[in-house]
């Protein structure tokens, strides 16, 4: 059985994008108003953390619940 990592990779890529934008906005002290929401560097870095946690959690769930796969360091998960 082959694990598909597309969701984890997409979440990690979005996290990297938000990290880069958040660091840039935080360093330059920019702030944007989108109707009722203020977007600043701290908000973007918080969104980045959420995406990175989601990607890690997704990867860990796939490693735990997919049986008979040896894609993680050549280790096979034992079935009970």
PDB file of N, CA, C and O in Angstrom:
ATOM      1  N   UNK A   1       0.845  -1.181   0.000  1.00  0.00           N
ATOM      2  CA  UNK A   1       0.000   0.000   0.000  1.00  0.00           C
ATOM      3  C   UNK A   1       0.886   1.239   0.000  1.00  0.00           C
ATOM      4  O   UNK A   1       1.785   1.362   0.800  1.00  0.00           O
ATOM      5  N   UNK A   2       0.614   2.142  -0.880  1.00  0.00           N
ATOM      6  CA  UNK A   2       1.429   3.338  -1.028  1.00  0.00           C
ATOM      7  C   UNK A   2       0.766   4.516  -0.312  1.00  0.00           C
ATOM      8  O   UNK A   2      -0.414   4.764  -0.483  1.00  0.00           O
ATOM      9  N   UNK A   3       1.542   5.231   0.494  1.00  0.00           N
ATOM     10  CA  UNK A   3       1.029   6.406   1.190  1.00  0.00           C
ATOM     11  C   UNK A   3       1.113   7.604   0.257  1.00  0.00           C
ATOM     12  O   UNK A   3       2.126   7.808  -0.401  1.00  0.00           O
ATOM     13  N   UNK A   4       0.057   8.387   0.227  1.00  0.00           N
ATOM     14  CA  UNK A   4       0.077   9.623  -0.551  1.00  0.00           C
ATOM     15  C   UNK A   4       0.326  10.779   0.417  1.00  0.00           C
ATOM     16  O   UNK A   4      -0.402  10.968   1.379  1.00  0.00           O
ATOM     17  N   UNK A   5       1.370  11.521   0.149  1.00  0.00           N
ATOM     18  CA  UNK A   5       1.778  12.606   1.024  1.00  0.00           C
ATOM     19  C   UNK A   5       1.314  13.971   0.528  1.00  0.00           C
ATOM     20  O   UNK A   5       1.781  14.982   1.034  1.00  0.00           O
ATOM     21  N   UNK A   6       0.399  14.038  -0.416  1.00  0.00           N
ATOM     22  CA  UNK A   6       0.061  15.303  -1.043  1.00  0.00           C
ATOM     23  C   UNK A   6      -0.520  16.310  -0.052  1.00  0.00           C
ATOM     24  O   UNK A   6      -0.170  17.488  -0.098  1.00  0.00           O
ATOM     25  N   UNK A   7      -1.398  15.873   0.841  1.00  0.00           N
ATOM     26  CA  UNK A   7      -1.994  16.807   1.795  1.00  0.00           C
ATOM     27  C   UNK A   7      -0.951  17.338   2.767  1.00  0.00           C
ATOM     28  O   UNK A   7      -0.962  18.527   3.103  1.00  0.00           O
ATOM     29  N   UNK A   8      -0.070  16.482   3.217  1.00  0.00           N
ATOM     30  CA  UNK A   8       0.984  16.921   4.139  1.00  0.00           C
ATOM     31  C   UNK A   8       1.935  17.894   3.450  1.00  0.00           C
ATOM     32  O   UNK A   8       2.343  18.897   4.047  1.00  0.00           O
ATOM     33  N   UNK A   9       2.276  17.607   2.208  1.00  0.00           N
ATOM     34  CA  UNK A   9       3.197  18.480   1.469  1.00  0.00           C
ATOM     35  C   UNK A   9       2.547  19.833   1.195  1.00  0.00           C
ATOM     36  O   UNK A   9       3.187  20.881   1.330  1.00  0.00           O
ATOM     37  N   UNK A  10       1.270  19.834   0.830  1.00  0.00           N
ATOM     38  CA  UNK A  10       0.580  21.099   0.571  1.00  0.00           C
ATOM     39  C   UNK A  10       0.474  21.944   1.840  1.00  0.00           C
ATOM     40  O   UNK A  10       0.676  23.160   1.799  1.00  0.00           O
ATOM     41  N   UNK A  11       0.152  21.314   2.968  1.00  0.00           N
ATOM     42  CA  UNK A  11       0.053  22.057   4.226  1.00  0.00           C
ATOM     43  C   UNK A  11       1.413  22.609   4.632  1.00  0.00           C
ATOM     44  O   UNK A  11       1.512  23.754   5.092  1.00  0.00           O
ATOM     45  N   UNK A  12       2.477  21.827   4.447  1.00  0.00           N
ATOM     46  CA  UNK A  12       3.818  22.310   4.775  1.00  0.00           C
ATOM     47  C   UNK A  12       4.231  23.444   3.843  1.00  0.00           C
ATOM     48  O   UNK A  12       4.845  24.423   4.283  1.00  0.00           O
ATOM     49  N   UNK A  13       3.881  23.348   2.570  1.00  0.00           N
ATOM     50  CA  UNK A  13       4.214  24.418   1.619  1.00  0.00           C
ATOM     51  C   UNK A  13       3.480  25.712   1.964  1.00  0.00           C
ATOM     52  O   UNK A  13       4.066  26.800   1.919  1.00  0.00           O
ATOM     53  N   UNK A  14       2.206  25.598   2.333  1.00  0.00           N
ATOM     54  CA  UNK A  14       1.470  26.785   2.759  1.00  0.00           C
ATOM     55  C   UNK A  14       2.068  27.377   4.032  1.00  0.00           C
ATOM     56  O   UNK A  14       2.132  28.593   4.200  1.00  0.00           O
ATOM     57  N   UNK A  15       2.521  26.512   4.935  1.00  0.00           N
ATOM     58  CA  UNK A  15       3.185  26.988   6.146  1.00  0.00           C
ATOM     59  C   UNK A  15       4.455  27.755   5.833  1.00  0.00           C
ATOM     60  O   UNK A  15       4.724  28.801   6.431  1.00  0.00           O
ATOM     61  N   UNK A  16       5.233  27.271   4.883  1.00  0.00           N
ATOM     62  CA  UNK A  16       6.465  27.962   4.491  1.00  0.00           C
ATOM     63  C   UNK A  16       6.152  29.308   3.851  1.00  0.00           C
ATOM     64  O   UNK A  16       6.820  30.313   4.121  1.00  0.00           O
ATOM     65  N   UNK A  17       5.111  29.349   3.022  1.00  0.00           N
ATOM     66  CA  UNK A  17       4.717  30.612   2.383  1.00  0.00           C
ATOM     67  C   UNK A  17       4.272  31.627   3.431  1.00  0.00           C
ATOM     68  O   UNK A  17       4.695  32.789   3.414  1.00  0.00           O
ATOM     69  N   UNK A  18       3.414  31.196   4.367  1.00  0.00           N
ATOM     70  CA  UNK A  18       2.955  32.113   5.407  1.00  0.00           C
ATOM     71  C   UNK A  18       4.099  32.522   6.334  1.00  0.00           C
ATOM     72  O   UNK A  18       4.112  33.642   6.847  1.00  0.00           O
ATOM     73  N   UNK A  19       5.058  31.640   6.557  1.00  0.00           N
ATOM     74  CA  UNK A  19       6.215  31.983   7.377  1.00  0.00           C
ATOM     75  C   UNK A  19       7.031  33.089   6.711  1.00  0.00           C
ATOM     76  O   UNK A  19       7.431  34.059   7.360  1.00  0.00           O
ATOM     77  N   UNK A  20       7.268  32.953   5.424  1.00  0.00           N
ATOM     78  CA  UNK A  20       8.043  33.954   4.693  1.00  0.00           C
ATOM     79  C   UNK A  20       7.316  35.296   4.667  1.00  0.00           C
ATOM     80  O   UNK A  20       7.910  36.342   4.949  1.00  0.00           O
ATOM     81  N   UNK A  21       6.037  35.272   4.341  1.00  0.00           N
ATOM     82  CA  UNK A  21       5.262  36.515   4.306  1.00  0.00           C
ATOM     83  C   UNK A  21       5.133  37.144   5.691  1.00  0.00           C
ATOM     84  O   UNK A  21       5.245  38.361   5.848  1.00  0.00           O
ATOM     85  N   UNK A  22       4.912  36.309   6.703  1.00  0.00           N
ATOM     86  CA  UNK A  22       4.777  36.822   8.064  1.00  0.00           C
ATOM     87  C   UNK A  22       6.054  37.455   8.570  1.00  0.00           C
ATOM     88  O   UNK A  22       6.029  38.513   9.212  1.00  0.00           O
ATOM     89  N   UNK A  23       7.198  36.843   8.268  1.00  0.00           N
ATOM     90  CA  UNK A  23       8.476  37.420   8.687  1.00  0.00           C
ATOM     91  C   UNK A  23       8.732  38.742   7.966  1.00  0.00           C
ATOM     92  O   UNK A  23       9.221  39.705   8.577  1.00  0.00           O
ATOM     93  N   UNK A  24       8.393  38.807   6.691  1.00  0.00           N
ATOM     94  CA  UNK A  24       8.576  40.042   5.931  1.00  0.00           C
ATOM     95  C   UNK A  24       7.688  41.152   6.471  1.00  0.00           C
ATOM     96  O   UNK A  24       8.141  42.279   6.707  1.00  0.00           O
ATOM     97  N   UNK A  25       6.420  40.851   6.702  1.00  0.00           N
ATOM     98  CA  UNK A  25       5.475  41.847   7.201  1.00  0.00           C
ATOM     99  C   UNK A  25       5.855  42.277   8.613  1.00  0.00           C
ATOM    100  O   UNK A  25       5.768  43.449   8.965  1.00  0.00           O
ATOM    101  N   UNK A  26       6.291  41.325   9.443  1.00  0.00           N
ATOM    102  CA  UNK A  26       6.690  41.650  10.818  1.00  0.00           C
ATOM    103  C   UNK A  26       7.935  42.534  10.830  1.00  0.00           C
ATOM    104  O   UNK A  26       8.014  43.488  11.608  1.00  0.00           O
ATOM    105  N   UNK A  27       8.892  42.238   9.986  1.00  0.00           N
ATOM    106  CA  UNK A  27      10.130  43.019   9.943  1.00  0.00           C
ATOM    107  C   UNK A  27       9.885  44.438   9.450  1.00  0.00           C
ATOM    108  O   UNK A  27      10.453  45.401   9.984  1.00  0.00           O
ATOM    109  N   UNK A  28       9.025  44.584   8.454  1.00  0.00           N
ATOM    110  CA  UNK A  28       8.747  45.905   7.885  1.00  0.00           C
ATOM    111  C   UNK A  28       7.631  46.661   8.609  1.00  0.00           C
ATOM    112  O   UNK A  28       7.308  47.779   8.231  1.00  0.00           O
ATOM    113  N   UNK A  29       7.031  46.032   9.625  1.00  0.00           N
ATOM    114  CA  UNK A  29       5.964  46.637  10.431  1.00  0.00           C
ATOM    115  C   UNK A  29       4.777  47.062   9.577  1.00  0.00           C
ATOM    116  O   UNK A  29       4.176  48.115   9.788  1.00  0.00           O
ATOM    117  N   UNK A  30       4.426  46.239   8.605  1.00  0.00           N
ATOM    118  CA  UNK A  30       3.263  46.514   7.769  1.00  0.00           C
ATOM    119  C   UNK A  30       2.012  46.003   8.464  1.00  0.00           C
ATOM    120  O   UNK A  30       2.048  45.079   9.269  1.00  0.00           O
ATOM    121  N   UNK A  31       0.876  46.593   8.116  1.00  0.00           N
ATOM    122  CA  UNK A  31      -0.411  46.130   8.609  1.00  0.00           C
ATOM    123  C   UNK A  31      -1.455  46.418   7.544  1.00  0.00           C
ATOM    124  O   UNK A  31      -1.490  47.504   6.986  1.00  0.00           O
ATOM    125  N   UNK A  32      -2.279  45.429   7.255  1.00  0.00           N
ATOM    126  CA  UNK A  32      -3.300  45.564   6.220  1.00  0.00           C
ATOM    127  C   UNK A  32      -4.672  45.418   6.840  1.00  0.00           C
ATOM    128  O   UNK A  32      -4.879  44.615   7.748  1.00  0.00           O
ATOM    129  N   UNK A  33      -5.629  46.191   6.359  1.00  0.00           N
ATOM    130  CA  UNK A  33      -7.018  46.084   6.801  1.00  0.00           C
ATOM    131  C   UNK A  33      -7.828  45.414   5.704  1.00  0.00           C
ATOM    132  O   UNK A  33      -7.933  45.918   4.592  1.00  0.00           O
ATOM    133  N   UNK A  34      -8.408  44.265   6.031  1.00  0.00           N
ATOM    134  CA  UNK A  34      -9.315  43.576   5.112  1.00  0.00           C
ATOM    135  C   UNK A  34     -10.704  43.597   5.737  1.00  0.00           C
ATOM    136  O   UNK A  34     -11.038  42.736   6.555  1.00  0.00           O
ATOM    137  N   UNK A  35     -11.490  44.594   5.410  1.00  0.00           N
ATOM    138  CA  UNK A  35     -12.819  44.827   5.980  1.00  0.00           C
ATOM    139  C   UNK A  35     -12.750  44.877   7.504  1.00  0.00           C
ATOM    140  O   UNK A  35     -12.450  45.896   8.072  1.00  0.00           O
ATOM    141  N   UNK A  36     -13.016  43.771   8.182  1.00  0.00           N
ATOM    142  CA  UNK A  36     -13.028  43.764   9.649  1.00  0.00           C
ATOM    143  C   UNK A  36     -11.800  43.072  10.248  1.00  0.00           C
ATOM    144  O   UNK A  36     -11.681  42.987  11.461  1.00  0.00           O
ATOM    145  N   UNK A  37     -10.913  42.575   9.415  1.00  0.00           N
ATOM    146  CA  UNK A  37      -9.758  41.816   9.894  1.00  0.00           C
ATOM    147  C   UNK A  37      -8.485  42.620   9.659  1.00  0.00           C
ATOM    148  O   UNK A  37      -8.251  43.121   8.561  1.00  0.00           O
ATOM    149  N   UNK A  38      -7.659  42.740  10.701  1.00  0.00           N
ATOM    150  CA  UNK A  38      -6.354  43.359  10.546  1.00  0.00           C
ATOM    151  C   UNK A  38      -5.322  42.260  10.345  1.00  0.00           C
ATOM    152  O   UNK A  38      -5.207  41.341  11.145  1.00  0.00           O
ATOM    153  N   UNK A  39      -4.590  42.350   9.257  1.00  0.00           N
ATOM    154  CA  UNK A  39      -3.564  41.357   8.940  1.00  0.00           C
ATOM    155  C   UNK A  39      -2.208  41.978   9.238  1.00  0.00           C
ATOM    156  O   UNK A  39      -1.835  42.983   8.637  1.00  0.00           O
ATOM    157  N   UNK A  40      -1.499  41.378  10.177  1.00  0.00           N
ATOM    158  CA  UNK A  40      -0.146  41.825  10.480  1.00  0.00           C
ATOM    159  C   UNK A  40       0.772  40.613  10.556  1.00  0.00           C
ATOM    160  O   UNK A  40       0.345  39.474  10.338  1.00  0.00           O
ATOM    161  N   UNK A  41       2.029  40.823  10.855  1.00  0.00           N
ATOM    162  CA  UNK A  41       3.000  39.736  10.858  1.00  0.00           C
ATOM    163  C   UNK A  41       2.695  38.657  11.877  1.00  0.00           C
ATOM    164  O   UNK A  41       2.885  37.474  11.619  1.00  0.00           O
ATOM    165  N   UNK A  42       2.210  39.059  13.033  1.00  0.00           N
ATOM    166  CA  UNK A  42       1.896  38.072  14.082  1.00  0.00           C
ATOM    167  C   UNK A  42       0.780  37.132  13.647  1.00  0.00           C
ATOM    168  O   UNK A  42       0.837  35.920  13.909  1.00  0.00           O
ATOM    169  N   UNK A  43      -0.234  37.675  12.985  1.00  0.00           N
ATOM    170  CA  UNK A  43      -1.331  36.827  12.498  1.00  0.00           C
ATOM    171  C   UNK A  43      -0.845  35.841  11.446  1.00  0.00           C
ATOM    172  O   UNK A  43      -1.247  34.671  11.443  1.00  0.00           O
ATOM    173  N   UNK A  44      -0.014  36.305  10.539  1.00  0.00           N
ATOM    174  CA  UNK A  44       0.496  35.414   9.492  1.00  0.00           C
ATOM    175  C   UNK A  44       1.390  34.325  10.080  1.00  0.00           C
ATOM    176  O   UNK A  44       1.354  33.170   9.633  1.00  0.00           O
ATOM    177  N   UNK A  45       2.183  34.661  11.090  1.00  0.00           N
ATOM    178  CA  UNK A  45       3.027  33.650  11.718  1.00  0.00           C
ATOM    179  C   UNK A  45       2.191  32.638  12.509  1.00  0.00           C
ATOM    180  O   UNK A  45       2.550  31.461  12.598  1.00  0.00           O
ATOM    181  N   UNK A  46       1.063  33.072  13.060  1.00  0.00           N
ATOM    182  CA  UNK A  46       0.163  32.144  13.758  1.00  0.00           C
ATOM    183  C   UNK A  46      -0.475  31.174  12.761  1.00  0.00           C
ATOM    184  O   UNK A  46      -0.592  29.979  13.025  1.00  0.00           O
ATOM    185  N   UNK A  47      -0.869  31.688  11.597  1.00  0.00           N
ATOM    186  CA  UNK A  47      -1.429  30.829  10.554  1.00  0.00           C
ATOM    187  C   UNK A  47      -0.379  29.824  10.084  1.00  0.00           C
ATOM    188  O   UNK A  47      -0.682  28.652   9.855  1.00  0.00           O
ATOM    189  N   UNK A  48       0.859  30.272   9.969  1.00  0.00           N
ATOM    190  CA  UNK A  48       1.962  29.383   9.576  1.00  0.00           C
ATOM    191  C   UNK A  48       2.129  28.252  10.582  1.00  0.00           C
ATOM    192  O   UNK A  48       2.307  27.090  10.207  1.00  0.00           O
ATOM    193  N   UNK A  49       2.055  28.574  11.857  1.00  0.00           N
ATOM    194  CA  UNK A  49       2.197  27.540  12.882  1.00  0.00           C
ATOM    195  C   UNK A  49       1.075  26.514  12.790  1.00  0.00           C
ATOM    196  O   UNK A  49       1.305  25.306  12.938  1.00  0.00           O
ATOM    197  N   UNK A  50      -0.133  26.967  12.519  1.00  0.00           N
ATOM    198  CA  UNK A  50      -1.270  26.051  12.390  1.00  0.00           C
ATOM    199  C   UNK A  50      -1.079  25.114  11.206  1.00  0.00           C
ATOM    200  O   UNK A  50      -1.330  23.903  11.306  1.00  0.00           O
ATOM    201  N   UNK A  51      -0.621  25.640  10.070  1.00  0.00           N
ATOM    202  CA  UNK A  51      -0.395  24.792   8.899  1.00  0.00           C
ATOM    203  C   UNK A  51       0.722  23.782   9.155  1.00  0.00           C
ATOM    204  O   UNK A  51       0.610  22.614   8.758  1.00  0.00           O
ATOM    205  N   UNK A  52       1.792  24.190   9.812  1.00  0.00           N
ATOM    206  CA  UNK A  52       2.892  23.265  10.091  1.00  0.00           C
ATOM    207  C   UNK A  52       2.470  22.176  11.070  1.00  0.00           C
ATOM    208  O   UNK A  52       2.850  21.014  10.925  1.00  0.00           O
ATOM    209  N   UNK A  53       1.677  22.534  12.062  1.00  0.00           N
ATOM    210  CA  UNK A  53       1.168  21.531  13.013  1.00  0.00           C
ATOM    211  C   UNK A  53       0.235  20.561  12.292  1.00  0.00           C
ATOM    212  O   UNK A  53       0.287  19.344  12.522  1.00  0.00           O
ATOM    213  N   UNK A  54      -0.609  21.069  11.408  1.00  0.00           N
ATOM    214  CA  UNK A  54      -1.515  20.199  10.653  1.00  0.00           C
ATOM    215  C   UNK A  54      -0.739  19.247   9.747  1.00  0.00           C
ATOM    216  O   UNK A  54      -1.089  18.062   9.634  1.00  0.00           O
ATOM    217  N   UNK A  55       0.322  19.731   9.116  1.00  0.00           N
ATOM    218  CA  UNK A  55       1.124  18.870   8.246  1.00  0.00           C
ATOM    219  C   UNK A  55       1.820  17.782   9.057  1.00  0.00           C
ATOM    220  O   UNK A  55       1.837  16.614   8.660  1.00  0.00           O
ATOM    221  N   UNK A  56       2.371  18.143  10.205  1.00  0.00           N
ATOM    222  CA  UNK A  56       3.040  17.162  11.052  1.00  0.00           C
ATOM    223  C   UNK A  56       2.052  16.139  11.579  1.00  0.00           C
ATOM    224  O   UNK A  56       2.326  14.932  11.580  1.00  0.00           O
ATOM    225  N   UNK A  57       0.896  16.602  12.031  1.00  0.00           N
ATOM    226  CA  UNK A  57      -0.122  15.701  12.561  1.00  0.00           C
ATOM    227  C   UNK A  57      -0.618  14.751  11.478  1.00  0.00           C
ATOM    228  O   UNK A  57      -0.803  13.555  11.726  1.00  0.00           O
ATOM    229  N   UNK A  58      -0.811  15.265  10.270  1.00  0.00           N
ATOM    230  CA  UNK A  58      -1.249  14.428   9.160  1.00  0.00           C
ATOM    231  C   UNK A  58      -0.216  13.356   8.828  1.00  0.00           C
ATOM    232  O   UNK A  58      -0.561  12.197   8.595  1.00  0.00           O
ATOM    233  N   UNK A  59       1.040  13.745   8.823  1.00  0.00           N
ATOM    234  CA  UNK A  59       2.103  12.783   8.535  1.00  0.00           C
ATOM    235  C   UNK A  59       2.188  11.712   9.624  1.00  0.00           C
ATOM    236  O   UNK A  59       2.350  10.522   9.332  1.00  0.00           O
ATOM    237  N   UNK A  60       2.061  12.118  10.869  1.00  0.00           N
ATOM    238  CA  UNK A  60       2.103  11.147  11.968  1.00  0.00           C
ATOM    239  C   UNK A  60       0.915  10.199  11.934  1.00  0.00           C
ATOM    240  O   UNK A  60       1.057   9.004  12.220  1.00  0.00           O
ATOM    241  N   UNK A  61      -0.263  10.713  11.594  1.00  0.00           N
ATOM    242  CA  UNK A  61      -1.433   9.839  11.482  1.00  0.00           C
ATOM    243  C   UNK A  61      -1.260   8.818  10.368  1.00  0.00           C
ATOM    244  O   UNK A  61      -1.610   7.646  10.522  1.00  0.00           O
ATOM    245  N   UNK A  62      -0.709   9.262   9.252  1.00  0.00           N
ATOM    246  CA  UNK A  62      -0.487   8.324   8.147  1.00  0.00           C
ATOM    247  C   UNK A  62       0.541   7.277   8.528  1.00  0.00           C
ATOM    248  O   UNK A  62       0.405   6.100   8.188  1.00  0.00           O
ATOM    249  N   UNK A  63       1.570   7.664   9.241  1.00  0.00           N
ATOM    250  CA  UNK A  63       2.592   6.706   9.661  1.00  0.00           C
ATOM    251  C   UNK A  63       2.034   5.710  10.665  1.00  0.00           C
ATOM    252  O   UNK A  63       2.433   4.544  10.693  1.00  0.00           O
ATOM    253  N   UNK A  64       1.092   6.130  11.483  1.00  0.00           N
ATOM    254  CA  UNK A  64       0.539   5.256  12.510  1.00  0.00           C
ATOM    255  C   UNK A  64      -0.511   4.298  11.963  1.00  0.00           C
ATOM    256  O   UNK A  64      -0.545   3.132  12.329  1.00  0.00           O
ATOM    257  N   UNK A  65      -1.363   4.783  11.069  1.00  0.00           N
ATOM    258  CA  UNK A  65      -2.516   3.982  10.681  1.00  0.00           C
ATOM    259  C   UNK A  65      -2.376   3.226   9.372  1.00  0.00           C
ATOM    260  O   UNK A  65      -3.226   2.414   9.050  1.00  0.00           O
ATOM    261  N   UNK A  66      -1.354   3.464   8.612  1.00  0.00           N
ATOM    262  CA  UNK A  66      -1.156   2.696   7.392  1.00  0.00           C
ATOM    263  C   UNK A  66      -0.326   1.468   7.748  1.00  0.00           C
ATOM    264  O   UNK A  66       0.792   1.582   8.235  1.00  0.00           O
ATOM    265  N   UNK A  67      -0.878   0.314   7.517  1.00  0.00           N
ATOM    266  CA  UNK A  67      -0.224  -0.933   7.906  1.00  0.00           C
ATOM    267  C   UNK A  67       0.585  -1.500   6.745  1.00  0.00           C
ATOM    268  O   UNK A  67       0.203  -1.381   5.593  1.00  0.00           O
ATOM    269  N   UNK A  68       1.698  -2.106   7.049  1.00  0.00           N
ATOM    270  CA  UNK A  68       2.493  -2.777   6.041  1.00  0.00           C
ATOM    271  C   UNK A  68       3.248  -1.853   5.127  1.00  0.00           C
ATOM    272  O   UNK A  68       3.587  -2.234   4.016  1.00  0.00           O
ATOM    273  N   UNK A  69       3.544  -0.659   5.560  1.00  0.00           N
ATOM    274  CA  UNK A  69       4.278   0.288   4.724  1.00  0.00           C
ATOM    275  C   UNK A  69       5.672   0.474   5.307  1.00  0.00           C
ATOM    276  O   UNK A  69       5.832   0.640   6.504  1.00  0.00           O
ATOM    277  N   UNK A  70       6.665   0.465   4.472  1.00  0.00           N
ATOM    278  CA  UNK A  70       8.037   0.618   4.949  1.00  0.00           C
ATOM    279  C   UNK A  70       8.668   1.905   4.419  1.00  0.00           C
ATOM    280  O   UNK A  70       9.869   1.982   4.217  1.00  0.00           O
ATOM    281  N   UNK A  71       7.861   2.935   4.226  1.00  0.00           N
ATOM    282  CA  UNK A  71       8.389   4.169   3.629  1.00  0.00           C
ATOM    283  C   UNK A  71       9.080   5.076   4.632  1.00  0.00           C
ATOM    284  O   UNK A  71       9.808   5.967   4.244  1.00  0.00           O
ATOM    285  N   UNK A  72       8.876   4.880   5.922  1.00  0.00           N
ATOM    286  CA  UNK A  72       9.508   5.728   6.921  1.00  0.00           C
ATOM    287  C   UNK A  72      10.760   5.033   7.466  1.00  0.00           C
ATOM    288  O   UNK A  72      10.677   4.164   8.318  1.00  0.00           O
ATOM    289  N   UNK A  73      11.915   5.415   6.937  1.00  0.00           N
ATOM    290  CA  UNK A  73      13.216   4.899   7.376  1.00  0.00           C
ATOM    291  C   UNK A  73      13.337   3.376   7.269  1.00  0.00           C
ATOM    292  O   UNK A  73      14.082   2.762   8.009  1.00  0.00           O
ATOM    293  N   UNK A  74      12.587   2.791   6.411  1.00  0.00           N
ATOM    294  CA  UNK A  74      12.679   1.353   6.212  1.00  0.00           C
ATOM    295  C   UNK A  74      12.077   0.539   7.352  1.00  0.00           C
ATOM    296  O   UNK A  74      12.256  -0.660   7.422  1.00  0.00           O
ATOM    297  N   UNK A  75      11.352   1.174   8.255  1.00  0.00           N
ATOM    298  CA  UNK A  75      10.737   0.465   9.368  1.00  0.00           C
ATOM    299  C   UNK A  75       9.340   0.043   8.981  1.00  0.00           C
ATOM    300  O   UNK A  75       8.578   0.797   8.390  1.00  0.00           O
ATOM    301  N   UNK A  76       9.002  -1.166   9.339  1.00  0.00           N
ATOM    302  CA  UNK A  76       7.661  -1.650   9.044  1.00  0.00           C
ATOM    303  C   UNK A  76       6.837  -1.596  10.319  1.00  0.00           C
ATOM    304  O   UNK A  76       7.276  -2.035  11.379  1.00  0.00           O
ATOM    305  N   UNK A  77       5.636  -1.053  10.232  1.00  0.00           N
ATOM    306  CA  UNK A  77       4.774  -0.923  11.398  1.00  0.00           C
ATOM    307  C   UNK A  77       4.124  -2.280  11.636  1.00  0.00           C
ATOM    308  O   UNK A  77       3.518  -2.870  10.751  1.00  0.00           O
ATOM    309  N   UNK A  78       4.236  -2.751  12.869  1.00  0.00           N
ATOM    310  CA  UNK A  78       3.703  -4.079  13.205  1.00  0.00           C
ATOM    311  C   UNK A  78       2.195  -4.028  13.284  1.00  0.00           C
ATOM    312  O   UNK A  78       1.608  -3.094  13.825  1.00  0.00           O
ATOM    313  N   UNK A  79       1.544  -5.051  12.758  1.00  0.00           N
ATOM    314  CA  UNK A  79       0.096  -5.155  12.843  1.00  0.00           C
ATOM    315  C   UNK A  79      -0.263  -5.993  14.057  1.00  0.00           C
ATOM    316  O   UNK A  79       0.439  -6.937  14.418  1.00  0.00           O
ATOM    317  N   UNK A  80      -1.351  -5.640  14.693  1.00  0.00           N
ATOM    318  CA  UNK A  80      -1.762  -6.384  15.884  1.00  0.00           C
ATOM    319  C   UNK A  80      -3.036  -7.119  15.620  1.00  0.00           C
ATOM    320  O   UNK A  80      -3.797  -6.838  14.778  1.00  0.00           O
TER     321      UNK A  80
END
